[in-house]
Amino acid sequence: MVVNYAKSSSAAEEVAEIIRNSGGRALVYRADVAEPAGATALVKAAVSEFGRIDILVNNAGVTRDSLVLRMKDEDWESVLDVNLRGAFNCIRAAAAEMVKSRYGRIINISSVVGLIGNVGQANYCAAKAGLIGLTRAMARELGSRNITVNAVAPGFITTEMTAGLPEKIRERMLDQIPAKRFGTPEEVADVVAFLATEAAGYINGQTIAVDGGMTCC
């Protein structure tokens, strides 16, 4: 497995160590996927190390929250560049290799805000909604080559960010969730892992919300 990072390598090294301790092979690589050359170099490194590429998970993401009337051009552009253009760049590079072997699993990490929107996140919502459209288009383009393309849309997940929210905001979030709790990173990872398997071979072009029922209505 290749674990990519853009700035700090500490989290990537931690993931790689977990993989190695579980008996797998892991390569830590640094690439700015918002740049086509970065995505291409990342895929080339993966093929050089492992011989082929079977699974691509696009989870690079940044936020630059602001109301539209106050949003700076660079904040709009940077979020679209990383969250949407980065996924496009990686898909284009990886799909070229997957087509050769006529096999692939591509999983894009979107968000429930790409489905329902969110105040102060027009850039992030646009990028995540665009990722859902990209998923559907690529599923149609690549499906005949035994390559599936799906999206996972997490809802409110327990992270350092949500743990630090004021209690009133947490309560307001929980009111929107039928399950009345936040999800866990493991629950998102389980869905991603399933979509990467042979068992998910007939699931294509779908967006699976992992949100405790938040978007069910």
PDB file of C-alpha atoms in Angstrom:
ATOM      1  CA  MET A   1       0.000   0.000   0.000  1.00  0.00           C
ATOM      2  CA  VAL A   2       1.153   3.534  -0.769  1.00  0.00           C
ATOM      3  CA  VAL A   3       0.282   6.142   1.860  1.00  0.00           C
ATOM      4  CA  ASN A   4       0.463   9.635   0.423  1.00  0.00           C
ATOM      5  CA  TYR A   5       0.793  12.898   2.311  1.00  0.00           C
ATOM      6  CA  ALA A   6       1.086  16.539   1.273  1.00  0.00           C
ATOM      7  CA  LYS A   7       2.665  18.319   4.240  1.00  0.00           C
ATOM      8  CA  SER A   8       3.411  16.422   7.462  1.00  0.00           C
ATOM      9  CA  SER A   9       4.599  12.830   7.188  1.00  0.00           C
ATOM     10  CA  SER A  10       3.874  11.841  10.807  1.00  0.00           C
ATOM     11  CA  ALA A  11       0.321  10.580  10.243  1.00  0.00           C
ATOM     12  CA  ALA A  12       1.322   8.792   7.042  1.00  0.00           C
ATOM     13  CA  GLU A  13       4.222   7.082   8.803  1.00  0.00           C
ATOM     14  CA  GLU A  14       1.862   6.003  11.582  1.00  0.00           C
ATOM     15  CA  VAL A  15      -0.525   4.410   9.075  1.00  0.00           C
ATOM     16  CA  ALA A  16       2.350   2.713   7.275  1.00  0.00           C
ATOM     17  CA  GLU A  17       3.633   1.283  10.532  1.00  0.00           C
ATOM     18  CA  ILE A  18       0.207  -0.184  11.313  1.00  0.00           C
ATOM     19  CA  ILE A  19       0.177  -1.832   7.884  1.00  0.00           C
ATOM     20  CA  ARG A  20       3.669  -3.267   8.349  1.00  0.00           C
ATOM     21  CA  ASN A  21       2.832  -4.556  11.829  1.00  0.00           C
ATOM     22  CA  SER A  22      -0.148  -6.350  10.292  1.00  0.00           C
ATOM     23  CA  GLY A  23       2.135  -8.132   7.838  1.00  0.00           C
ATOM     24  CA  GLY A  24       1.638  -5.839   4.842  1.00  0.00           C
ATOM     25  CA  ARG A  25       3.981  -3.713   2.771  1.00  0.00           C
ATOM     26  CA  ALA A  26       3.737   0.065   2.868  1.00  0.00           C
ATOM     27  CA  LEU A  27       5.431   2.911   1.063  1.00  0.00           C
ATOM     28  CA  VAL A  28       5.141   6.480   2.337  1.00  0.00           C
ATOM     29  CA  TYR A  29       5.189   9.014  -0.479  1.00  0.00           C
ATOM     30  CA  ARG A  30       4.806  12.778  -0.715  1.00  0.00           C
ATOM     31  CA  ALA A  31       2.834  14.223  -3.626  1.00  0.00           C
ATOM     32  CA  ASP A  32       0.652  17.256  -4.190  1.00  0.00           C
ATOM     33  CA  VAL A  33      -2.229  15.562  -5.986  1.00  0.00           C
ATOM     34  CA  ALA A  34      -3.758  18.920  -6.903  1.00  0.00           C
ATOM     35  CA  GLU A  35      -0.988  19.054  -9.500  1.00  0.00           C
ATOM     36  CA  PRO A  36      -1.234  16.563 -12.398  1.00  0.00           C
ATOM     37  CA  ALA A  37       2.503  15.858 -12.188  1.00  0.00           C
ATOM     38  CA  GLY A  38       2.170  15.006  -8.494  1.00  0.00           C
ATOM     39  CA  ALA A  39      -0.640  12.506  -9.096  1.00  0.00           C
ATOM     40  CA  THR A  40       1.228  10.935 -11.997  1.00  0.00           C
ATOM     41  CA  ALA A  41       4.398  10.561  -9.925  1.00  0.00           C
ATOM     42  CA  LEU A  42       2.402   8.992  -7.088  1.00  0.00           C
ATOM     43  CA  VAL A  43       0.897   6.350  -9.360  1.00  0.00           C
ATOM     44  CA  LYS A  44       4.273   5.643 -10.977  1.00  0.00           C
ATOM     45  CA  ALA A  45       5.787   5.134  -7.514  1.00  0.00           C
ATOM     46  CA  ALA A  46       3.025   2.676  -6.626  1.00  0.00           C
ATOM     47  CA  VAL A  47       3.475   0.668  -9.828  1.00  0.00           C
ATOM     48  CA  SER A  48       7.261   0.683  -9.428  1.00  0.00           C
ATOM     49  CA  GLU A  49       7.003  -0.620  -5.868  1.00  0.00           C
ATOM     50  CA  PHE A  50       4.146  -3.104  -6.230  1.00  0.00           C
ATOM     51  CA  GLY A  51       3.972  -3.890  -9.951  1.00  0.00           C
ATOM     52  CA  ARG A  52       0.386  -2.706 -10.459  1.00  0.00           C
ATOM     53  CA  ILE A  53      -2.353  -0.625  -8.886  1.00  0.00           C
ATOM     54  CA  ASP A  54      -5.684  -2.235  -7.992  1.00  0.00           C
ATOM     55  CA  ILE A  55      -7.235   0.148  -5.469  1.00  0.00           C
ATOM     56  CA  LEU A  56      -7.333   3.935  -5.283  1.00  0.00           C
ATOM     57  CA  VAL A  57      -8.853   5.810  -2.344  1.00  0.00           C
ATOM     58  CA  ASN A  58      -9.167   9.541  -2.918  1.00  0.00           C
ATOM     59  CA  ASN A  59      -9.316  11.125   0.532  1.00  0.00           C
ATOM     60  CA  ALA A  60      -7.178  14.252   0.183  1.00  0.00           C
ATOM     61  CA  GLY A  61      -9.142  17.167   1.573  1.00  0.00           C
ATOM     62  CA  VAL A  62      -8.899  20.680   2.980  1.00  0.00           C
ATOM     63  CA  THR A  63     -11.416  23.204   4.281  1.00  0.00           C
ATOM     64  CA  ARG A  64     -11.412  26.993   4.090  1.00  0.00           C
ATOM     65  CA  ASP A  65     -14.753  27.867   5.663  1.00  0.00           C
ATOM     66  CA  SER A  66     -16.405  31.238   5.126  1.00  0.00           C
ATOM     67  CA  LEU A  67     -19.694  32.723   4.010  1.00  0.00           C
ATOM     68  CA  VAL A  68     -19.717  33.279   0.248  1.00  0.00           C
ATOM     69  CA  LEU A  69     -19.900  37.065   0.597  1.00  0.00           C
ATOM     70  CA  ARG A  70     -16.653  36.968   2.568  1.00  0.00           C
ATOM     71  CA  MET A  71     -14.910  34.101   0.799  1.00  0.00           C
ATOM     72  CA  LYS A  72     -11.569  34.882  -0.793  1.00  0.00           C
ATOM     73  CA  ASP A  73     -10.865  33.664  -4.310  1.00  0.00           C
ATOM     74  CA  GLU A  74      -7.873  31.673  -3.105  1.00  0.00           C
ATOM     75  CA  ASP A  75     -10.003  29.889  -0.483  1.00  0.00           C
ATOM     76  CA  TRP A  76     -12.509  28.841  -3.133  1.00  0.00           C
ATOM     77  CA  GLU A  77      -9.786  27.705  -5.512  1.00  0.00           C
ATOM     78  CA  SER A  78      -7.637  25.843  -2.995  1.00  0.00           C
ATOM     79  CA  VAL A  79     -10.539  23.713  -1.745  1.00  0.00           C
ATOM     80  CA  LEU A  80     -11.671  22.837  -5.279  1.00  0.00           C
ATOM     81  CA  ASP A  81      -8.076  22.142  -6.320  1.00  0.00           C
ATOM     82  CA  VAL A  82      -7.334  19.639  -3.559  1.00  0.00           C
ATOM     83  CA  ASN A  83     -10.735  18.044  -2.974  1.00  0.00           C
ATOM     84  CA  LEU A  84     -11.966  17.761  -6.563  1.00  0.00           C
ATOM     85  CA  ARG A  85      -9.119  18.390  -8.994  1.00  0.00           C
ATOM     86  CA  GLY A  86      -6.859  16.150  -6.883  1.00  0.00           C
ATOM     87  CA  ALA A  87      -9.293  13.248  -7.194  1.00  0.00           C
ATOM     88  CA  PHE A  88      -9.580  13.809 -10.949  1.00  0.00           C
ATOM     89  CA  ASN A  89      -5.803  13.849 -11.338  1.00  0.00           C
ATOM     90  CA  CYS A  90      -5.386  10.632  -9.372  1.00  0.00           C
ATOM     91  CA  ILE A  91      -8.221   8.848 -11.176  1.00  0.00           C
ATOM     92  CA  ARG A  92      -6.826   9.781 -14.574  1.00  0.00           C
ATOM     93  CA  ALA A  93      -3.364   8.518 -13.651  1.00  0.00           C
ATOM     94  CA  ALA A  94      -4.503   5.350 -11.863  1.00  0.00           C
ATOM     95  CA  ALA A  95      -7.187   4.387 -14.380  1.00  0.00           C
ATOM     96  CA  ALA A  96      -4.575   4.241 -17.134  1.00  0.00           C
ATOM     97  CA  GLU A  97      -2.870   1.462 -15.177  1.00  0.00           C
ATOM     98  CA  MET A  98      -6.100  -0.273 -14.138  1.00  0.00           C
ATOM     99  CA  VAL A  99      -7.325  -0.442 -17.729  1.00  0.00           C
ATOM    100  CA  LYS A 100      -4.188  -2.405 -18.656  1.00  0.00           C
ATOM    101  CA  SER A 101      -4.982  -5.088 -16.089  1.00  0.00           C
ATOM    102  CA  ARG A 102      -8.768  -4.783 -16.575  1.00  0.00           C
ATOM    103  CA  TYR A 103      -9.371  -4.505 -12.862  1.00  0.00           C
ATOM    104  CA  GLY A 104      -9.745  -1.732 -10.335  1.00  0.00           C
ATOM    105  CA  ARG A 105     -11.554  -0.313  -7.346  1.00  0.00           C
ATOM    106  CA  ILE A 106     -11.767   3.468  -7.014  1.00  0.00           C
ATOM    107  CA  ILE A 107     -13.323   4.931  -3.867  1.00  0.00           C
ATOM    108  CA  ASN A 108     -13.836   8.667  -3.505  1.00  0.00           C
ATOM    109  CA  ILE A 109     -14.379  10.164  -0.064  1.00  0.00           C
ATOM    110  CA  SER A 110     -17.145  12.720  -0.428  1.00  0.00           C
ATOM    111  CA  SER A 111     -19.317  14.093   2.403  1.00  0.00           C
ATOM    112  CA  VAL A 112     -22.958  14.445   3.370  1.00  0.00           C
ATOM    113  CA  VAL A 113     -22.571  18.187   2.804  1.00  0.00           C
ATOM    114  CA  GLY A 114     -22.115  17.353  -0.866  1.00  0.00           C
ATOM    115  CA  LEU A 115     -25.665  15.998  -0.706  1.00  0.00           C
ATOM    116  CA  ILE A 116     -27.410  18.535   1.533  1.00  0.00           C
ATOM    117  CA  GLY A 117     -25.134  21.603   1.667  1.00  0.00           C
ATOM    118  CA  ASN A 118     -23.879  23.493   4.702  1.00  0.00           C
ATOM    119  CA  VAL A 119     -23.721  27.148   5.686  1.00  0.00           C
ATOM    120  CA  GLY A 120     -20.236  28.607   5.427  1.00  0.00           C
ATOM    121  CA  GLN A 121     -18.882  25.769   3.313  1.00  0.00           C
ATOM    122  CA  ALA A 122     -19.902  26.618  -0.241  1.00  0.00           C
ATOM    123  CA  ASN A 123     -16.443  25.717  -1.551  1.00  0.00           C
ATOM    124  CA  TYR A 124     -16.280  22.411   0.332  1.00  0.00           C
ATOM    125  CA  CYS A 125     -19.880  21.503  -0.570  1.00  0.00           C
ATOM    126  CA  ALA A 126     -19.252  22.271  -4.242  1.00  0.00           C
ATOM    127  CA  ALA A 127     -16.110  20.124  -4.252  1.00  0.00           C
ATOM    128  CA  LYS A 128     -17.791  17.185  -2.514  1.00  0.00           C
ATOM    129  CA  ALA A 129     -20.881  17.397  -4.733  1.00  0.00           C
ATOM    130  CA  GLY A 130     -18.591  17.555  -7.757  1.00  0.00           C
ATOM    131  CA  LEU A 131     -16.866  14.430  -6.496  1.00  0.00           C
ATOM    132  CA  ILE A 132     -20.193  12.592  -6.542  1.00  0.00           C
ATOM    133  CA  GLY A 133     -20.768  13.659 -10.149  1.00  0.00           C
ATOM    134  CA  LEU A 134     -17.230  12.624 -11.048  1.00  0.00           C
ATOM    135  CA  THR A 135     -17.862   9.237  -9.425  1.00  0.00           C
ATOM    136  CA  ARG A 136     -20.948   8.623 -11.561  1.00  0.00           C
ATOM    137  CA  ALA A 137     -19.256   9.698 -14.780  1.00  0.00           C
ATOM    138  CA  MET A 138     -16.186   7.547 -14.180  1.00  0.00           C
ATOM    139  CA  ALA A 139     -18.333   4.544 -13.228  1.00  0.00           C
ATOM    140  CA  ARG A 140     -19.904   4.736 -16.677  1.00  0.00           C
ATOM    141  CA  GLU A 141     -16.582   5.246 -18.438  1.00  0.00           C
ATOM    142  CA  LEU A 142     -14.690   2.477 -16.675  1.00  0.00           C
ATOM    143  CA  GLY A 143     -17.360  -0.088 -15.773  1.00  0.00           C
ATOM    144  CA  SER A 144     -16.838  -2.196 -18.901  1.00  0.00           C
ATOM    145  CA  ARG A 145     -13.170  -2.638 -17.908  1.00  0.00           C
ATOM    146  CA  ASN A 146     -14.063  -4.332 -14.607  1.00  0.00           C
ATOM    147  CA  ILE A 147     -13.265  -1.104 -12.734  1.00  0.00           C
ATOM    148  CA  THR A 148     -15.790   0.146 -10.182  1.00  0.00           C
ATOM    149  CA  VAL A 149     -15.975   3.742  -8.983  1.00  0.00           C
ATOM    150  CA  ASN A 150     -17.959   4.576  -5.858  1.00  0.00           C
ATOM    151  CA  ALA A 151     -18.153   7.345  -3.277  1.00  0.00           C
ATOM    152  CA  VAL A 152     -18.476   7.265   0.487  1.00  0.00           C
ATOM    153  CA  ALA A 153     -20.139  10.251   2.140  1.00  0.00           C
ATOM    154  CA  PRO A 154     -19.384  10.425   5.869  1.00  0.00           C
ATOM    155  CA  GLY A 155     -21.656  12.421   8.148  1.00  0.00           C
ATOM    156  CA  PHE A 156     -20.622  13.744  11.543  1.00  0.00           C
ATOM    157  CA  ILE A 157     -17.725  11.551  12.634  1.00  0.00           C
ATOM    158  CA  THR A 158     -15.924  11.533  15.976  1.00  0.00           C
ATOM    159  CA  THR A 159     -12.619  13.266  15.364  1.00  0.00           C
ATOM    160  CA  GLU A 160     -10.409  15.739  17.188  1.00  0.00           C
ATOM    161  CA  MET A 161     -12.359  18.516  15.502  1.00  0.00           C
ATOM    162  CA  THR A 162     -15.819  17.364  16.607  1.00  0.00           C
ATOM    163  CA  ALA A 163     -14.542  16.497  20.088  1.00  0.00           C
ATOM    164  CA  GLY A 164     -13.567  20.124  20.585  1.00  0.00           C
ATOM    165  CA  LEU A 165     -16.927  21.596  19.584  1.00  0.00           C
ATOM    166  CA  PRO A 166     -19.025  23.458  22.174  1.00  0.00           C
ATOM    167  CA  GLU A 167     -21.755  21.340  23.729  1.00  0.00           C
ATOM    168  CA  LYS A 168     -24.591  23.395  22.200  1.00  0.00           C
ATOM    169  CA  ILE A 169     -23.229  22.852  18.696  1.00  0.00           C
ATOM    170  CA  ARG A 170     -22.776  19.130  19.344  1.00  0.00           C
ATOM    171  CA  GLU A 171     -26.379  18.901  20.533  1.00  0.00           C
ATOM    172  CA  ARG A 172     -27.584  20.729  17.414  1.00  0.00           C
ATOM    173  CA  MET A 173     -25.665  18.265  15.255  1.00  0.00           C
ATOM    174  CA  LEU A 174     -27.061  15.270  17.120  1.00  0.00           C
ATOM    175  CA  ASP A 175     -30.604  16.557  16.582  1.00  0.00           C
ATOM    176  CA  GLN A 176     -30.081  15.991  12.840  1.00  0.00           C
ATOM    177  CA  ILE A 177     -28.982  12.364  13.265  1.00  0.00           C
ATOM    178  CA  PRO A 178     -31.645   9.652  13.803  1.00  0.00           C
ATOM    179  CA  ALA A 179     -28.990   7.411  15.402  1.00  0.00           C
ATOM    180  CA  LYS A 180     -28.396  10.154  18.020  1.00  0.00           C
ATOM    181  CA  ARG A 181     -24.657   9.678  18.010  1.00  0.00           C
ATOM    182  CA  PHE A 182     -21.625  10.570  15.938  1.00  0.00           C
ATOM    183  CA  GLY A 183     -20.068   7.914  13.753  1.00  0.00           C
ATOM    184  CA  THR A 184     -16.584   6.520  14.208  1.00  0.00           C
ATOM    185  CA  PRO A 185     -13.675   6.571  11.737  1.00  0.00           C
ATOM    186  CA  GLU A 186     -13.748   2.771  11.836  1.00  0.00           C
ATOM    187  CA  GLU A 187     -17.345   2.723  10.569  1.00  0.00           C
ATOM    188  CA  VAL A 188     -16.317   4.795   7.566  1.00  0.00           C
ATOM    189  CA  ALA A 189     -13.211   2.672   6.992  1.00  0.00           C
ATOM    190  CA  ASP A 190     -15.281  -0.537   7.032  1.00  0.00           C
ATOM    191  CA  VAL A 191     -17.417   0.701   4.132  1.00  0.00           C
ATOM    192  CA  VAL A 192     -14.335   1.769   2.168  1.00  0.00           C
ATOM    193  CA  ALA A 193     -12.707  -1.611   2.811  1.00  0.00           C
ATOM    194  CA  PHE A 194     -15.798  -3.462   1.590  1.00  0.00           C
ATOM    195  CA  LEU A 195     -16.002  -1.418  -1.621  1.00  0.00           C
ATOM    196  CA  ALA A 196     -12.393  -2.396  -2.325  1.00  0.00           C
ATOM    197  CA  THR A 197     -13.178  -6.131  -2.282  1.00  0.00           C
ATOM    198  CA  GLU A 198     -14.313  -8.651  -4.893  1.00  0.00           C
ATOM    199  CA  ALA A 199     -17.627  -8.885  -3.041  1.00  0.00           C
ATOM    200  CA  ALA A 200     -18.437  -5.314  -4.103  1.00  0.00           C
ATOM    201  CA  GLY A 201     -17.825  -6.007  -7.790  1.00  0.00           C
ATOM    202  CA  TYR A 202     -21.425  -5.265  -8.819  1.00  0.00           C
ATOM    203  CA  ILE A 203     -21.658  -2.003  -6.882  1.00  0.00           C
ATOM    204  CA  ASN A 204     -20.741   0.831  -9.209  1.00  0.00           C
ATOM    205  CA  GLY A 205     -21.429   4.564  -9.420  1.00  0.00           C
ATOM    206  CA  GLN A 206     -22.981   4.687  -5.962  1.00  0.00           C
ATOM    207  CA  THR A 207     -22.670   7.167  -3.113  1.00  0.00           C
ATOM    208  CA  ILE A 208     -22.981   5.475   0.269  1.00  0.00           C
ATOM    209  CA  ALA A 209     -23.738   7.809   3.164  1.00  0.00           C
ATOM    210  CA  VAL A 210     -22.251   6.756   6.491  1.00  0.00           C
ATOM    211  CA  ASP A 211     -24.246   9.220   8.557  1.00  0.00           C
ATOM    212  CA  GLY A 212     -26.514   7.473  11.045  1.00  0.00           C
ATOM    213  CA  GLY A 213     -29.550   8.260   8.897  1.00  0.00           C
ATOM    214  CA  MET A 214     -28.904  12.013   8.619  1.00  0.00           C
ATOM    215  CA  THR A 215     -29.692  12.117   4.889  1.00  0.00           C
ATOM    216  CA  CYS A 216     -32.456   9.493   4.886  1.00  0.00           C
ATOM    217  CA  CYS A 217     -35.262  12.055   4.560  1.00  0.00           C
TER     218      CYS A 217
END
